[in-house]
JSON list of C-alpha atoms in Angstrom, two decimals:
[
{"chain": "Z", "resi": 1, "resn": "UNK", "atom": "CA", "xyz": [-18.10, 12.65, -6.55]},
{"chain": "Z", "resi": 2, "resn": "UNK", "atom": "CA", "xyz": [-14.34, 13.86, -5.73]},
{"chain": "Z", "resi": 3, "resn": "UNK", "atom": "CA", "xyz": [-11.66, 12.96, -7.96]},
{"chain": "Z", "resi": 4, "resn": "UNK", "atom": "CA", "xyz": [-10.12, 11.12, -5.11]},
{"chain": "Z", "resi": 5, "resn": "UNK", "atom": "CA", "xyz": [-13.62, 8.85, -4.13]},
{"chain": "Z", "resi": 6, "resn": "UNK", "atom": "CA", "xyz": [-13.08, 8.27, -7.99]},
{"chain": "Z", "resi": 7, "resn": "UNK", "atom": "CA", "xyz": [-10.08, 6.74, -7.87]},
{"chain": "Z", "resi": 8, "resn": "UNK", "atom": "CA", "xyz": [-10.83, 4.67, -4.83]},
{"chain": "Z", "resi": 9, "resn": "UNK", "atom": "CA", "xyz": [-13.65, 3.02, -6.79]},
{"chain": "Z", "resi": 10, "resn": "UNK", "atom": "CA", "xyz": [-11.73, 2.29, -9.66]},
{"chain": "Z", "resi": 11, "resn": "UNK", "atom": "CA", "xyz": [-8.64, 1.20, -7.27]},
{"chain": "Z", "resi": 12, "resn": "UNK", "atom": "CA", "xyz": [-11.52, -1.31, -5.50]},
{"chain": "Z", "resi": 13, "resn": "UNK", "atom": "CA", "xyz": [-12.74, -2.78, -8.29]},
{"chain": "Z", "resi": 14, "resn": "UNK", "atom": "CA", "xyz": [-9.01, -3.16, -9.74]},
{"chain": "Z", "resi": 15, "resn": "UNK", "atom": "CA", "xyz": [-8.29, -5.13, -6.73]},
{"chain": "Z", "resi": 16, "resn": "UNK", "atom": "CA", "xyz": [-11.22, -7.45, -6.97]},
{"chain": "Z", "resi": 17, "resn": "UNK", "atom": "CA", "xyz": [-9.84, -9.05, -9.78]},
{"chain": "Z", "resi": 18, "resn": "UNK", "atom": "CA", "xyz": [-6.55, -8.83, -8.85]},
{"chain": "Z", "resi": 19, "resn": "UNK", "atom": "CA", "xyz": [-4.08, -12.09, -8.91]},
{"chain": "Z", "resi": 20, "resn": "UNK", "atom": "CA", "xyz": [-1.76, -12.78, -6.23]},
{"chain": "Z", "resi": 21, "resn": "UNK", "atom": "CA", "xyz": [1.52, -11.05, -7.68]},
{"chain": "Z", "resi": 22, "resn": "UNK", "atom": "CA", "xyz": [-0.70, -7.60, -7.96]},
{"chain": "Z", "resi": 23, "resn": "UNK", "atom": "CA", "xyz": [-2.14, -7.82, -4.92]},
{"chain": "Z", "resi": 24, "resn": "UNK", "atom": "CA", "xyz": [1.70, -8.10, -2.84]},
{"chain": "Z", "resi": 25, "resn": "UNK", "atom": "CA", "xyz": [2.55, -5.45, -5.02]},
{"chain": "Z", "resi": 26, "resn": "UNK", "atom": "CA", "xyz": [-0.09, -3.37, -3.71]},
{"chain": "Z", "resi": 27, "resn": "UNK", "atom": "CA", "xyz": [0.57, -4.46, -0.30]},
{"chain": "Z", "resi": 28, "resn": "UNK", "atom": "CA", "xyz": [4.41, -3.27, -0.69]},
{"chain": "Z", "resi": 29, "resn": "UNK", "atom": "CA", "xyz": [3.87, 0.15, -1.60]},
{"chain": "Z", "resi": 30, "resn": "UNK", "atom": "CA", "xyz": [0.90, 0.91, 0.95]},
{"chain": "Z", "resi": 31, "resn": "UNK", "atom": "CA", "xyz": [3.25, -0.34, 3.65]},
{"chain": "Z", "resi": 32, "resn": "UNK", "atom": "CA", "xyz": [6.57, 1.27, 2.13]},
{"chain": "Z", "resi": 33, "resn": "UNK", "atom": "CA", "xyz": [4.00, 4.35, 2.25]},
{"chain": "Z", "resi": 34, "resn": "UNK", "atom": "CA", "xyz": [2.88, 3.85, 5.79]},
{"chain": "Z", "resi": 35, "resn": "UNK", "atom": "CA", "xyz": [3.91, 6.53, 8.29]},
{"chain": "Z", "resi": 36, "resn": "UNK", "atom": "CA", "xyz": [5.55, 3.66, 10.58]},
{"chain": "Z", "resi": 37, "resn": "UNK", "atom": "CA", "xyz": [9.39, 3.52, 11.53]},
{"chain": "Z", "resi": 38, "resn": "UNK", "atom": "CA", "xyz": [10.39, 0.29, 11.92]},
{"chain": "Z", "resi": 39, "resn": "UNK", "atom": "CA", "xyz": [12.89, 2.13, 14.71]},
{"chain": "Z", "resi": 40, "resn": "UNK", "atom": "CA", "xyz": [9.85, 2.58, 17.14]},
{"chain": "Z", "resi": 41, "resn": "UNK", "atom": "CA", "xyz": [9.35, -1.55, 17.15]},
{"chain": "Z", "resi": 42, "resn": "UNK", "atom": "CA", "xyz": [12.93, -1.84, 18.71]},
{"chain": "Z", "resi": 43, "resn": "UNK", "atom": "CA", "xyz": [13.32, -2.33, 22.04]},
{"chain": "Z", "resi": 44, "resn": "UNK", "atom": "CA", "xyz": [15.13, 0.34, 23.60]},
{"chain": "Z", "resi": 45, "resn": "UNK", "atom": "CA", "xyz": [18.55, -1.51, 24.48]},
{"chain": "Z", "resi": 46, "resn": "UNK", "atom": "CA", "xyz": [18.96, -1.92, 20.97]},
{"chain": "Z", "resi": 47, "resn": "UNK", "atom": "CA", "xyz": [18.03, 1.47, 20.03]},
{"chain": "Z", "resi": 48, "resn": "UNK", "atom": "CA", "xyz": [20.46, 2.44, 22.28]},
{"chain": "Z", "resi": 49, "resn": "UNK", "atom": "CA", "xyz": [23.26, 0.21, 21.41]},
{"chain": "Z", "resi": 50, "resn": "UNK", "atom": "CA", "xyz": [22.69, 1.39, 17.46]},
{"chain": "Z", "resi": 51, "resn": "UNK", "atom": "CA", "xyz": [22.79, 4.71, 18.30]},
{"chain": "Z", "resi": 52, "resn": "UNK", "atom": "CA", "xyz": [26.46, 3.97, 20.58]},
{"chain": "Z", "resi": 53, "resn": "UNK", "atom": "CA", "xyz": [27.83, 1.91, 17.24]},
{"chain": "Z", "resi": 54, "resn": "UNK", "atom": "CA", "xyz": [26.99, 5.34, 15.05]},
{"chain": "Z", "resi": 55, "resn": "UNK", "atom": "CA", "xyz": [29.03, 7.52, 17.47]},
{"chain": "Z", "resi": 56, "resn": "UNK", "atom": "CA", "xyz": [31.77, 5.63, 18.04]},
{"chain": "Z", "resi": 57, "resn": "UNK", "atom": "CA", "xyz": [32.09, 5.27, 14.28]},
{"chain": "Z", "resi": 58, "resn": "UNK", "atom": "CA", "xyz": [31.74, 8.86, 13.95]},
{"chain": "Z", "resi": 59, "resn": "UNK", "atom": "CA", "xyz": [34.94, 8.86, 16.68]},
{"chain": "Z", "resi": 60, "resn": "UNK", "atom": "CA", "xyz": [36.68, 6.74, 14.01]},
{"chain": "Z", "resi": 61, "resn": "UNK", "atom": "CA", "xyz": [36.50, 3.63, 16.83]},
{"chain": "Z", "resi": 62, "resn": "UNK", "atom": "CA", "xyz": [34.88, 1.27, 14.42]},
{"chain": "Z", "resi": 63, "resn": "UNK", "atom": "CA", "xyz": [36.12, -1.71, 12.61]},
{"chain": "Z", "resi": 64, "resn": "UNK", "atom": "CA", "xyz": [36.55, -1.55, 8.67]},
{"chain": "Z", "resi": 65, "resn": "UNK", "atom": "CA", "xyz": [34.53, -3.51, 6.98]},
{"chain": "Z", "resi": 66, "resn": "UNK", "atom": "CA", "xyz": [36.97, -5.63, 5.15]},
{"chain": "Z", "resi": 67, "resn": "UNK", "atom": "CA", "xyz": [39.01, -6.49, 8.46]},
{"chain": "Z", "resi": 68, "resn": "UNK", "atom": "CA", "xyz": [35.80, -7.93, 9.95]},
{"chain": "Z", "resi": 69, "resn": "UNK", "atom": "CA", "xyz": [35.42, -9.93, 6.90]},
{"chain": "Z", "resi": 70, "resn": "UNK", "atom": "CA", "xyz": [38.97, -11.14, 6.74]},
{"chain": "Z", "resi": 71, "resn": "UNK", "atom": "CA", "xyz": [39.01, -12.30, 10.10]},
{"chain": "Z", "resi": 72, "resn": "UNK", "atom": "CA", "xyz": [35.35, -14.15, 10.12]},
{"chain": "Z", "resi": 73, "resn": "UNK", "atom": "CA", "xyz": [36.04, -15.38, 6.69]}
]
């Protein structure tokens, strides 16, 4: 038996008794872990719009932060 089928077992039979709070815990990390960008799920008008927003901030055409807020306040 590897080390790793080891710790699968003992991972299993943690999660069998498992409560609710554990178990969303669990969940979290695995999917934190996953290899999955959220950034593939966009559609690609938005993509593209975020990635216009990041260069014309990078031109220094954005809005501050704080003048957005003012105004909307």
């Amino acid at each position: 038996m590897t080390p790793d089928t080891k710790i699968k077992e003992e991972v299993s039979k943690y999660l069998e008794n498992a409560d609710d709070r554990i178990l969303k815990i669990v969940h979290a990390i695995l999917k934190a872990d996953s290899d999955h960008d959220f950034w593939d799920d966009l559609p690609s008008v938005v993509r593209e719009d975020i990635d216009n927003s990041l260069l014309q901030s990078a031109a220094g055409q954005g809005i501050k932060h704080e003048e957005v807020m003012a105004k909307y306040k």
